Short mmCIF file of C-alpha atoms in Angstrom, two decimals:
data_model
loop_
_atom_site.label_atom_id
_atom_site.label_comp_id
_atom_site.label_asym_id
_atom_site.label_seq_id
_atom_site.Cartn_x
_atom_site.Cartn_y
_atom_site.Cartn_z
CA MET A 116 -21.25 -37.51 -69.84
CA SER A 117 -24.93 -38.09 -70.47
CA THR A 118 -26.24 -40.98 -72.55
CA ILE A 119 -29.13 -41.00 -74.98
CA LEU A 120 -30.58 -43.98 -76.83
CA ILE A 121 -32.33 -43.07 -80.07
CA THR A 122 -34.34 -45.55 -82.17
CA GLY A 123 -34.63 -45.15 -85.93
CA ALA A 124 -31.42 -43.13 -86.03
CA ASN A 125 -30.26 -43.95 -89.57
CA ARG A 126 -32.21 -41.18 -91.27
CA GLY A 127 -34.71 -38.39 -90.86
CA LEU A 128 -35.40 -37.03 -87.39
CA GLY A 129 -33.47 -39.83 -85.68
CA LEU A 130 -30.31 -39.10 -87.62
CA GLU A 131 -30.59 -35.39 -86.83
CA PHE A 132 -31.11 -36.15 -83.12
CA ALA A 133 -27.98 -38.31 -83.20
CA ARG A 134 -26.03 -35.55 -84.96
CA GLN A 135 -27.04 -32.86 -82.50
CA TYR A 136 -26.64 -34.85 -79.30
CA ALA A 137 -23.26 -36.25 -80.38
CA ALA A 138 -22.08 -32.73 -81.31
CA ASP A 139 -23.15 -31.65 -77.85
CA GLY A 140 -20.89 -34.23 -76.21
CA TRP A 141 -23.46 -36.90 -75.36
CA GLN A 142 -22.81 -40.61 -75.64
CA VAL A 143 -25.30 -41.67 -78.31
CA LEU A 144 -26.64 -45.21 -78.63
CA ALA A 145 -28.14 -45.06 -82.10
CA THR A 146 -30.33 -47.91 -83.27
CA CYS A 147 -31.44 -48.82 -86.76
CA ARG A 148 -32.68 -51.91 -88.57
CA ASN A 149 -29.55 -52.40 -90.62
CA PRO A 150 -26.33 -51.00 -89.13
CA ALA A 151 -24.41 -52.00 -92.26
CA ASP A 152 -26.57 -49.62 -94.26
CA ALA A 153 -26.27 -46.52 -92.08
CA ALA A 154 -23.49 -44.62 -93.79
CA GLU A 155 -24.62 -41.16 -92.77
CA LEU A 156 -24.98 -42.20 -89.14
CA ALA A 157 -21.58 -43.91 -89.18
CA ALA A 158 -19.97 -40.77 -90.58
CA LEU A 159 -21.18 -38.49 -87.79
CA PRO A 160 -18.52 -37.13 -85.45
CA GLY A 161 -18.82 -37.83 -81.75
CA GLU A 162 -19.39 -40.72 -79.37
CA ILE A 163 -21.88 -42.82 -81.32
CA ARG A 164 -22.45 -46.54 -80.93
CA ILE A 165 -24.64 -48.06 -83.64
CA LEU A 166 -26.89 -50.90 -82.53
CA SER A 167 -29.31 -53.11 -84.39
CA TYR A 168 -33.04 -52.90 -83.60
CA GLU A 169 -36.11 -53.93 -85.54
CA ALA A 170 -39.25 -52.56 -83.92
CA LEU A 171 -41.46 -55.44 -85.00
CA SER A 172 -39.29 -58.11 -83.40
CA GLU A 173 -39.36 -59.05 -79.72
CA ASP A 174 -36.13 -61.00 -80.22
CA SER A 175 -34.50 -57.88 -81.64
CA ALA A 176 -35.65 -55.81 -78.66
CA GLN A 177 -34.24 -58.40 -76.26
CA ALA A 178 -30.95 -58.48 -78.18
CA LEU A 179 -30.72 -54.70 -78.01
CA VAL A 180 -31.28 -54.80 -74.27
CA ARG A 181 -28.44 -57.32 -73.93
CA GLN A 182 -26.17 -55.07 -76.01
CA VAL A 183 -27.01 -52.06 -73.84
CA GLY A 184 -26.27 -54.12 -70.74
CA GLU A 185 -25.99 -52.10 -67.55
CA THR A 186 -25.35 -48.77 -69.30
CA PRO A 187 -27.33 -46.01 -67.61
CA ILE A 188 -29.55 -44.15 -70.06
CA ASP A 189 -30.38 -40.54 -69.32
CA VAL A 190 -32.74 -39.98 -72.23
CA LEU A 191 -34.61 -42.79 -73.99
CA LEU A 192 -35.91 -41.35 -77.26
CA LEU A 193 -38.40 -43.60 -79.01
CA ASN A 194 -38.34 -42.12 -82.47
CA ALA A 195 -38.64 -45.05 -84.90
CA GLY A 196 -42.02 -45.05 -86.59
CA THR A 197 -43.91 -45.74 -89.78
CA SER A 198 -46.52 -43.91 -91.80
CA GLU A 199 -47.11 -46.04 -94.86
CA ASP A 200 -50.25 -45.83 -96.98
CA LYS A 201 -51.59 -42.75 -95.23
CA LYS A 202 -54.17 -42.12 -97.91
CA LEU A 203 -55.95 -45.47 -97.62
CA ALA A 204 -59.73 -45.13 -97.59
CA PRO A 205 -61.47 -46.51 -94.48
CA GLU A 206 -62.74 -49.55 -96.37
CA ALA A 207 -59.29 -50.31 -97.76
CA ILE A 208 -57.54 -50.72 -94.43
CA THR A 209 -56.34 -54.28 -94.06
CA THR A 210 -55.51 -56.16 -90.90
CA ALA A 211 -51.88 -56.34 -92.04
CA HIS A 212 -51.63 -52.55 -92.46
CA TRP A 213 -53.38 -51.96 -89.15
CA GLN A 214 -51.17 -54.36 -87.23
CA HIS A 215 -47.95 -53.15 -88.83
CA THR A 216 -48.72 -49.56 -87.91
CA LEU A 217 -49.92 -50.29 -84.37
CA LEU A 218 -47.02 -52.60 -83.58
CA THR A 219 -44.36 -50.25 -84.94
CA ASN A 220 -45.70 -46.96 -83.60
CA THR A 221 -47.43 -47.98 -80.38
CA PHE A 222 -46.44 -51.36 -79.02
CA ALA A 223 -42.73 -51.31 -79.94
CA PRO A 224 -41.84 -48.01 -78.23
CA PHE A 225 -43.85 -49.01 -75.15
CA ARG A 226 -42.24 -52.46 -75.02
CA LEU A 227 -38.71 -51.09 -75.42
CA ALA A 228 -39.34 -48.55 -72.66
CA VAL A 229 -40.43 -51.39 -70.38
CA LEU A 230 -37.38 -53.50 -71.29
CA LEU A 231 -34.97 -50.59 -70.70
CA LYS A 232 -36.63 -49.38 -67.50
CA GLN A 233 -33.70 -50.34 -65.29
CA ASN A 234 -31.25 -48.51 -67.55
CA LEU A 235 -33.43 -45.40 -67.28
CA GLN A 236 -33.61 -45.77 -63.53
CA ARG A 237 -29.82 -45.90 -63.38
CA GLY A 238 -29.53 -42.70 -65.42
CA GLU A 239 -29.50 -39.21 -63.91
CA LEU A 240 -32.16 -37.52 -66.02
CA LYS A 241 -34.71 -40.35 -66.35
CA LYS A 242 -36.34 -38.81 -69.43
CA LEU A 243 -38.61 -41.07 -71.45
CA VAL A 244 -39.50 -39.35 -74.72
CA ALA A 245 -41.86 -40.54 -77.44
CA VAL A 246 -41.87 -38.93 -80.85
CA SER A 247 -45.59 -38.57 -81.40
CA SER A 248 -47.48 -36.45 -83.92
CA LEU A 249 -50.20 -33.86 -84.29
CA ALA A 250 -52.14 -36.82 -85.66
CA ALA A 251 -52.46 -37.97 -82.05
CA SER A 252 -54.51 -34.91 -81.20
CA MET A 253 -58.22 -35.73 -81.46
CA SER A 254 -59.16 -32.08 -81.14
CA GLN A 255 -56.63 -30.57 -83.56
CA TYR A 256 -56.01 -32.97 -86.40
CA ASP A 257 -58.24 -32.45 -89.42
CA VAL A 258 -56.20 -34.10 -92.15
CA PRO A 259 -58.33 -36.74 -93.91
CA ARG A 260 -57.67 -40.48 -93.56
CA GLU A 261 -54.33 -41.61 -92.06
CA ILE A 262 -56.54 -43.82 -89.95
CA ALA A 263 -54.10 -46.40 -88.61
CA TYR A 264 -51.47 -43.70 -88.13
CA ARG A 265 -53.80 -41.52 -86.03
CA ALA A 266 -54.89 -44.51 -83.99
CA SER A 267 -51.27 -45.52 -83.37
CA LYS A 268 -50.13 -42.07 -82.23
CA GLY A 269 -53.21 -41.49 -80.09
CA ALA A 270 -52.69 -44.85 -78.41
CA LEU A 271 -48.98 -44.09 -77.99
CA ASN A 272 -49.86 -40.92 -76.09
CA GLN A 273 -52.29 -42.83 -73.90
CA LEU A 274 -49.67 -45.46 -72.99
CA TRP A 275 -47.21 -42.66 -72.19
CA ARG A 276 -49.79 -41.10 -69.87
CA ASN A 277 -50.04 -44.47 -68.16
CA LEU A 278 -46.27 -44.73 -67.73
CA THR A 279 -46.25 -41.19 -66.35
CA VAL A 280 -48.39 -42.44 -63.47
CA GLU A 281 -46.83 -45.88 -63.16
CA TRP A 282 -43.23 -44.66 -63.00
CA ARG A 283 -43.82 -41.45 -61.06
CA ASP A 284 -42.39 -42.97 -57.90
CA TRP A 285 -38.87 -43.02 -59.33
CA GLN A 286 -39.30 -39.63 -61.02
CA CYS A 287 -39.46 -40.82 -64.60
CA LEU A 288 -40.12 -37.76 -66.77
CA CYS A 289 -42.40 -38.84 -69.64
CA LEU A 290 -42.80 -36.59 -72.64
CA MET A 291 -44.64 -36.82 -75.94
CA LEU A 292 -43.36 -34.64 -78.76
CA ARG A 293 -44.89 -33.23 -81.88
CA PRO A 294 -42.13 -32.69 -84.47
CA GLY A 295 -44.21 -30.50 -86.77
CA LYS A 296 -44.44 -31.15 -90.48
CA VAL A 297 -40.86 -32.07 -91.34
CA SER A 298 -39.34 -32.70 -94.74
CA THR A 299 -37.96 -36.26 -94.52
CA ARG A 300 -38.21 -39.48 -96.48
CA MET A 301 -41.12 -40.56 -94.32
CA THR A 302 -43.18 -37.53 -95.31
CA GLY A 303 -42.12 -37.77 -98.94
CA PHE A 304 -40.08 -34.62 -98.33
CA ASP A 305 -43.31 -32.69 -98.02
CA GLY A 306 -42.84 -30.50 -94.96
CA ASP A 307 -42.56 -26.97 -93.64
CA LEU A 308 -39.53 -27.66 -91.48
CA THR A 309 -36.09 -29.10 -91.98
CA PRO A 310 -35.05 -31.90 -89.65
CA GLU A 311 -32.59 -29.47 -88.12
CA GLN A 312 -35.28 -26.94 -87.26
CA SER A 313 -37.62 -29.52 -85.79
CA VAL A 314 -34.98 -31.35 -83.79
CA THR A 315 -33.46 -28.13 -82.45
CA GLY A 316 -36.89 -27.24 -81.13
CA MET A 317 -37.61 -30.71 -79.71
CA ARG A 318 -34.20 -30.82 -78.01
CA GLY A 319 -35.07 -27.52 -76.39
CA VAL A 320 -38.14 -29.16 -74.89
CA ILE A 321 -36.33 -32.33 -73.82
CA ASP A 322 -33.30 -30.61 -72.32
CA GLY A 323 -35.34 -27.91 -70.59
CA ALA A 324 -37.98 -30.29 -69.22
CA THR A 325 -38.55 -30.52 -65.50
CA PHE A 326 -40.46 -33.21 -63.62
CA GLU A 327 -43.64 -31.11 -63.37
CA MET A 328 -43.88 -31.37 -67.15
CA SER A 329 -44.10 -35.16 -67.08
CA GLY A 330 -47.13 -36.55 -68.89
CA ASN A 331 -47.51 -33.69 -71.33
CA PHE A 332 -47.47 -33.33 -75.09
CA TYR A 333 -45.26 -30.60 -76.54
CA GLY A 334 -44.58 -29.29 -80.00
CA TYR A 335 -41.11 -28.55 -81.39
CA ASP A 336 -42.11 -24.94 -80.73
CA GLY A 337 -42.36 -25.55 -77.00
CA ASN A 338 -46.13 -25.15 -76.94
CA VAL A 339 -48.44 -27.67 -75.30
CA VAL A 340 -50.45 -29.63 -77.86
CA PRO A 341 -54.12 -30.03 -76.92
CA TRP A 342 -55.33 -33.61 -76.69
CA MET B 278 -90.20 -49.07 -88.39
CA PRO B 279 -86.55 -47.98 -88.06
CA THR B 280 -83.80 -50.58 -87.99
CA ILE B 281 -80.82 -50.74 -85.65
CA LEU B 282 -77.88 -53.14 -85.72
CA ILE B 283 -76.22 -53.81 -82.36
CA THR B 284 -73.10 -55.96 -81.96
CA GLY B 285 -72.24 -57.89 -78.81
CA ALA B 286 -75.94 -58.15 -77.99
CA ASN B 287 -76.00 -61.40 -76.02
CA ARG B 288 -75.24 -59.81 -72.65
CA GLY B 289 -74.31 -56.64 -70.82
CA ILE B 290 -74.80 -53.28 -72.49
CA GLY B 291 -75.56 -54.85 -75.88
CA LEU B 292 -78.38 -56.96 -74.45
CA GLU B 293 -79.93 -53.96 -72.72
CA LEU B 294 -79.64 -51.91 -75.92
CA ALA B 295 -81.51 -54.67 -77.75
CA ARG B 296 -84.17 -54.78 -75.03
CA GLN B 297 -84.81 -51.04 -74.99
CA TYR B 298 -84.75 -50.52 -78.75
CA ALA B 299 -87.10 -53.46 -79.30
CA ALA B 300 -89.41 -52.10 -76.61
CA ALA B 301 -89.34 -48.75 -78.40
CA GLY B 302 -90.63 -50.42 -81.55
CA TRP B 303 -87.41 -50.68 -83.55
CA SER B 304 -86.45 -53.61 -85.73
CA VAL B 305 -83.37 -54.87 -83.91
CA LEU B 306 -80.63 -56.77 -85.72
CA ALA B 307 -78.69 -58.24 -82.81
CA THR B 308 -75.31 -59.82 -83.46
CA VAL B 309 -73.71 -62.35 -81.14
CA ARG B 310 -70.65 -64.56 -81.39
CA ASP B 311 -72.57 -67.76 -80.85
CA PRO B 312 -76.30 -67.76 -81.72
CA LYS B 313 -76.72 -71.02 -79.84
CA ARG B 314 -75.84 -69.31 -76.53
CA THR B 315 -78.25 -66.37 -76.33
CA SER B 316 -81.03 -67.45 -73.99
CA GLU B 317 -81.89 -64.01 -72.63
CA LEU B 318 -81.86 -62.35 -76.02
CA THR B 319 -84.31 -64.86 -77.45
CA THR B 320 -86.83 -64.20 -74.65
CA LEU B 321 -87.03 -60.44 -75.22
CA PRO B 322 -90.27 -59.11 -76.66
CA GLY B 323 -90.23 -57.18 -79.91
CA ALA B 324 -88.82 -57.44 -83.39
CA ILE B 325 -85.40 -58.93 -82.71
CA GLU B 326 -83.44 -60.97 -85.22
CA ILE B 327 -80.22 -62.65 -84.18
CA PHE B 328 -77.18 -62.85 -86.45
CA ALA B 329 -73.80 -64.46 -85.90
CA LEU B 330 -70.81 -62.13 -85.91
CA GLU B 331 -67.26 -62.66 -84.77
CA ALA B 332 -66.44 -58.96 -84.67
CA ALA B 333 -62.77 -59.12 -85.64
CA GLU B 334 -63.09 -61.68 -88.41
CA GLN B 335 -63.49 -60.29 -91.92
CA ALA B 336 -65.06 -63.51 -93.20
CA SER B 337 -67.70 -63.24 -90.49
CA ILE B 338 -68.38 -59.59 -91.36
CA ASP B 339 -68.69 -60.52 -95.03
CA ALA B 340 -71.16 -63.31 -94.22
CA LEU B 341 -73.28 -60.90 -92.16
CA VAL B 342 -73.36 -58.38 -95.01
CA ARG B 343 -74.47 -61.12 -97.42
CA ASP B 344 -77.24 -62.24 -95.03
CA LEU B 345 -78.48 -58.66 -94.68
CA ASN B 346 -78.76 -58.47 -98.45
CA GLY B 347 -78.77 -54.69 -98.75
CA ARG B 348 -81.27 -54.19 -95.94
CA PRO B 349 -81.38 -50.56 -94.83
CA ILE B 350 -79.93 -49.88 -91.38
CA ASP B 351 -80.78 -46.59 -89.72
CA VAL B 352 -78.45 -46.78 -86.74
CA LEU B 353 -75.35 -48.90 -86.13
CA ILE B 354 -74.06 -49.40 -82.59
CA ALA B 355 -70.67 -51.12 -82.72
CA ASN B 356 -70.82 -52.20 -79.09
CA ALA B 357 -68.92 -55.49 -78.97
CA GLY B 358 -65.66 -55.14 -77.06
CA ILE B 359 -63.26 -57.00 -74.83
CA PRO B 360 -61.35 -55.91 -71.73
CA GLY B 361 -58.02 -57.63 -72.40
CA GLN B 362 -55.68 -58.17 -69.47
CA LEU B 363 -57.01 -55.30 -67.34
CA THR B 364 -54.69 -55.79 -64.40
CA ALA B 365 -51.49 -56.54 -66.34
CA THR B 366 -48.42 -54.56 -65.31
CA PRO B 367 -46.40 -52.95 -68.11
CA GLU B 368 -44.00 -55.91 -68.05
CA GLU B 369 -46.87 -58.38 -68.40
CA ILE B 370 -48.44 -56.82 -71.49
CA THR B 371 -47.91 -59.13 -74.40
CA ARG B 372 -47.93 -58.33 -78.08
CA GLU B 373 -50.72 -60.87 -78.57
CA ASP B 374 -53.01 -59.29 -76.00
CA PHE B 375 -52.28 -55.82 -77.33
CA LEU B 376 -53.08 -56.86 -80.91
CA GLU B 377 -56.23 -58.73 -79.92
CA VAL B 378 -57.67 -55.86 -77.89
CA MET B 379 -56.76 -53.36 -80.60
CA SER B 380 -58.32 -55.57 -83.21
CA VAL B 381 -61.65 -56.16 -81.49
CA ASN B 382 -62.06 -52.72 -79.90
CA ALA B 383 -60.68 -50.36 -82.53
CA PHE B 384 -60.30 -52.10 -85.87
CA ALA B 385 -63.43 -54.29 -85.91
CA PRO B 386 -65.90 -51.38 -85.51
CA LEU B 387 -64.27 -49.70 -88.52
CA ALA B 388 -64.35 -52.89 -90.59
CA LEU B 389 -68.01 -53.41 -89.74
CA ALA B 390 -69.06 -49.82 -90.41
CA THR B 391 -67.35 -49.74 -93.80
CA ALA B 392 -68.82 -53.13 -94.71
CA LEU B 393 -72.31 -51.80 -93.89
CA PHE B 394 -71.82 -48.52 -95.76
CA ASP B 395 -74.48 -49.23 -98.38
CA ASN B 396 -76.94 -50.41 -95.72
CA ILE B 397 -76.40 -47.18 -93.77
CA LEU B 398 -76.80 -45.03 -96.87
CA ALA B 399 -80.07 -46.81 -97.61
CA GLY B 400 -81.40 -45.97 -94.15
CA ASP B 401 -83.16 -42.80 -93.01
CA ARG B 402 -81.17 -41.81 -89.90
CA ARG B 403 -77.58 -42.42 -91.10
CA VAL B 404 -75.98 -42.73 -87.69
CA VAL B 405 -72.97 -44.94 -86.94
CA THR B 406 -71.84 -45.15 -83.34
CA ALA B 407 -69.15 -47.05 -81.47
CA MET B 408 -68.81 -47.73 -77.77
CA SER B 409 -65.91 -45.78 -76.33
CA SER B 410 -65.11 -45.13 -72.67
CA LEU B 411 -63.80 -42.57 -70.21
CA MET B 412 -60.69 -44.78 -70.26
CA SER B 413 -60.11 -43.51 -73.80
CA SER B 414 -59.53 -39.98 -72.60
CA VAL B 415 -55.86 -39.03 -72.68
CA GLY B 416 -56.30 -35.66 -70.98
CA SER B 417 -58.30 -37.13 -68.09
CA ASN B 418 -55.87 -39.99 -67.62
CA ASP B 419 -54.09 -39.22 -64.40
CA TRP B 420 -54.54 -42.65 -62.84
CA GLY B 421 -53.26 -45.05 -65.50
CA THR B 422 -54.06 -48.80 -65.37
CA GLN B 423 -55.78 -51.01 -67.96
CA TYR B 424 -53.05 -50.44 -70.51
CA SER B 425 -54.25 -52.30 -73.58
CA TYR B 426 -57.90 -51.48 -72.93
CA ARG B 427 -57.19 -47.76 -72.61
CA ALA B 428 -54.95 -47.73 -75.68
CA SER B 429 -57.61 -49.54 -77.71
CA LYS B 430 -60.35 -47.08 -76.79
CA THR B 431 -58.11 -44.10 -77.55
CA ALA B 432 -57.34 -45.74 -80.89
CA LEU B 433 -61.08 -46.18 -81.46
CA ASN B 434 -61.59 -42.47 -80.87
CA ALA B 435 -58.98 -41.65 -83.50
CA VAL B 436 -60.52 -44.09 -85.96
CA TRP B 437 -64.02 -42.69 -85.48
CA ARG B 438 -62.82 -39.09 -85.80
CA ALA B 439 -61.21 -40.02 -89.13
CA LEU B 440 -64.40 -41.81 -90.19
CA ALA B 441 -66.38 -38.70 -89.28
CA LEU B 442 -64.14 -36.58 -91.55
CA GLU B 443 -64.72 -39.06 -94.33
CA TRP B 444 -68.48 -39.68 -93.96
CA THR B 445 -69.94 -36.42 -92.69
CA PRO B 446 -69.89 -35.07 -96.29
CA LYS B 447 -71.96 -38.14 -97.15
CA ASN B 448 -74.49 -37.14 -94.45
CA ILE B 449 -73.54 -39.96 -92.11
CA ALA B 450 -73.02 -38.94 -88.47
CA CYS B 451 -70.17 -40.86 -86.83
CA VAL B 452 -70.42 -40.56 -83.07
CA LEU B 453 -68.66 -42.18 -80.12
CA LEU B 454 -70.64 -43.13 -77.04
CA ARG B 455 -69.53 -43.42 -73.45
CA PRO B 456 -71.75 -45.73 -71.41
CA GLY B 457 -70.20 -44.82 -68.07
CA LEU B 458 -69.15 -47.49 -65.60
CA VAL B 459 -71.87 -50.11 -65.90
CA ALA B 460 -72.36 -53.22 -63.75
CA THR B 461 -71.90 -56.08 -66.21
CA GLU B 462 -69.90 -59.27 -66.47
CA MET B 463 -67.11 -57.29 -68.13
CA SER B 464 -66.89 -54.79 -65.26
CA GLY B 465 -67.04 -57.54 -62.66
CA GLY B 466 -70.37 -56.18 -61.48
CA ARG B 467 -69.09 -52.71 -60.62
CA GLY B 468 -71.02 -49.64 -61.73
CA MET B 469 -74.49 -48.29 -62.36
CA PRO B 470 -77.43 -50.47 -63.38
CA VAL B 471 -77.27 -51.15 -67.10
CA GLU B 472 -80.82 -49.81 -67.58
CA GLU B 473 -79.69 -46.36 -66.45
CA SER B 474 -76.75 -46.16 -68.83
CA VAL B 475 -78.68 -47.46 -71.82
CA THR B 476 -81.69 -45.21 -71.18
CA GLY B 477 -79.27 -42.31 -71.30
CA MET B 478 -77.61 -43.52 -74.48
CA LEU B 479 -80.93 -44.05 -76.23
CA LYS B 480 -81.79 -40.44 -75.51
CA VAL B 481 -78.41 -39.28 -76.87
CA VAL B 482 -78.69 -41.35 -80.04
CA ASP B 483 -82.23 -40.20 -80.58
CA GLY B 484 -81.14 -36.56 -80.61
CA LEU B 485 -78.09 -36.98 -82.88
CA THR B 486 -77.78 -34.86 -85.99
CA LEU B 487 -75.00 -34.52 -88.54
CA ALA B 488 -73.62 -31.63 -86.50
CA ASP B 489 -72.74 -34.13 -83.76
CA SER B 490 -70.44 -36.12 -86.05
CA GLY B 491 -67.03 -36.63 -84.44
CA ARG B 492 -68.19 -36.14 -80.86
CA LEU B 493 -67.69 -38.45 -77.89
CA ILE B 494 -70.89 -38.20 -75.86
CA GLY B 495 -71.66 -39.83 -72.53
CA PHE B 496 -74.88 -41.54 -71.42
CA ASP B 497 -75.43 -38.31 -69.49
CA GLY B 498 -75.31 -36.18 -72.64
CA LEU B 499 -71.96 -34.67 -71.71
CA ASP B 500 -68.89 -34.63 -73.98
CA VAL B 501 -65.91 -36.59 -72.74
CA PRO B 502 -62.63 -34.62 -72.89
CA TRP B 503 -60.11 -36.02 -75.34
#
């Protein structure tokens, strides 16, 4: 039985990932900020263990690592993210907004990957997956503003490229994913895809990925996303 | 006489930018963290004025804007930057270092450019540039290292691309520059002579038009892959 750890699993894409992997017989370690307020996640059938994790807190990350213990993780899916105040004008961006976005979307997933490295090494598949965004693509993204969000996803991709090189020697397979424009609470339910459609596509990429694909950025549609 | 504002001008690339622009007859507004520690800058010939600026501090940016008092600025070069813990392993990268490098290298140039918006609009050239790096390139990154520094320069690229979308309709060209590997205190003396890099960048900046907004251009005139 394979094991996947998914952050931000209480709603949106994370919840759908948990649903699909659990239905497929995986052991799912599903994290969220408030396990007591994750009714939909708790109601999902399958082998799901709900764990507490707040991306902004180092203590929370350490506590999660202790909870996970020696459990081998086959797929580490860093999905938790934020996209508040996307329409802020350049001059309106505050330090608080900037830091909140960069810490949640860039530093936290990187830090958790580092803390769970040994669990990944113990796993069979060694897949390290970051939910990124088209916003990370300098060449493709032409939506106005979303400045801190773009910066955070671009930087996330860059750190994943670094880990691709750093952890190549133990065959860590690093992937960045573009979910597409999905209708969830985070996007204000303004999207072209349902979570089910997006996650089905992204799972296809994750499950079909081979080591040669490490370090690349794929859309839910299986296509490479240009940097 | 055109006016250029250059941050981080007390040494390295910033100092050489000040030297060459002053020699070319520009009015140079050179910012440094500590005006009392700028011996080389004060000996350069030409029209150079020195201002204090702690790049990542809003209060410092606000004070600079007040001192400039609406003065037109033709070109901005947001050059000031820090390396962070260049040799840190993934395990050694702290939240504090990450935030500091992100703040100085990616957020501060944005905060400065937006604070100087009216000054830029009042100028003739309307060019705002920021110092990026080959280390910012995600596609070219097949050797890793320098985690926080790389992430901060990639973030800067994203910020400047967004700024270009916002300001190009206002006829302001937002361009990223790549100096190349230059022998300075920050690079530990490794790289090309600073004169060579800066000569190249002056030529690039000189030729910039609105059509170049959003590009990342090297000292050699070549685009850096994203």
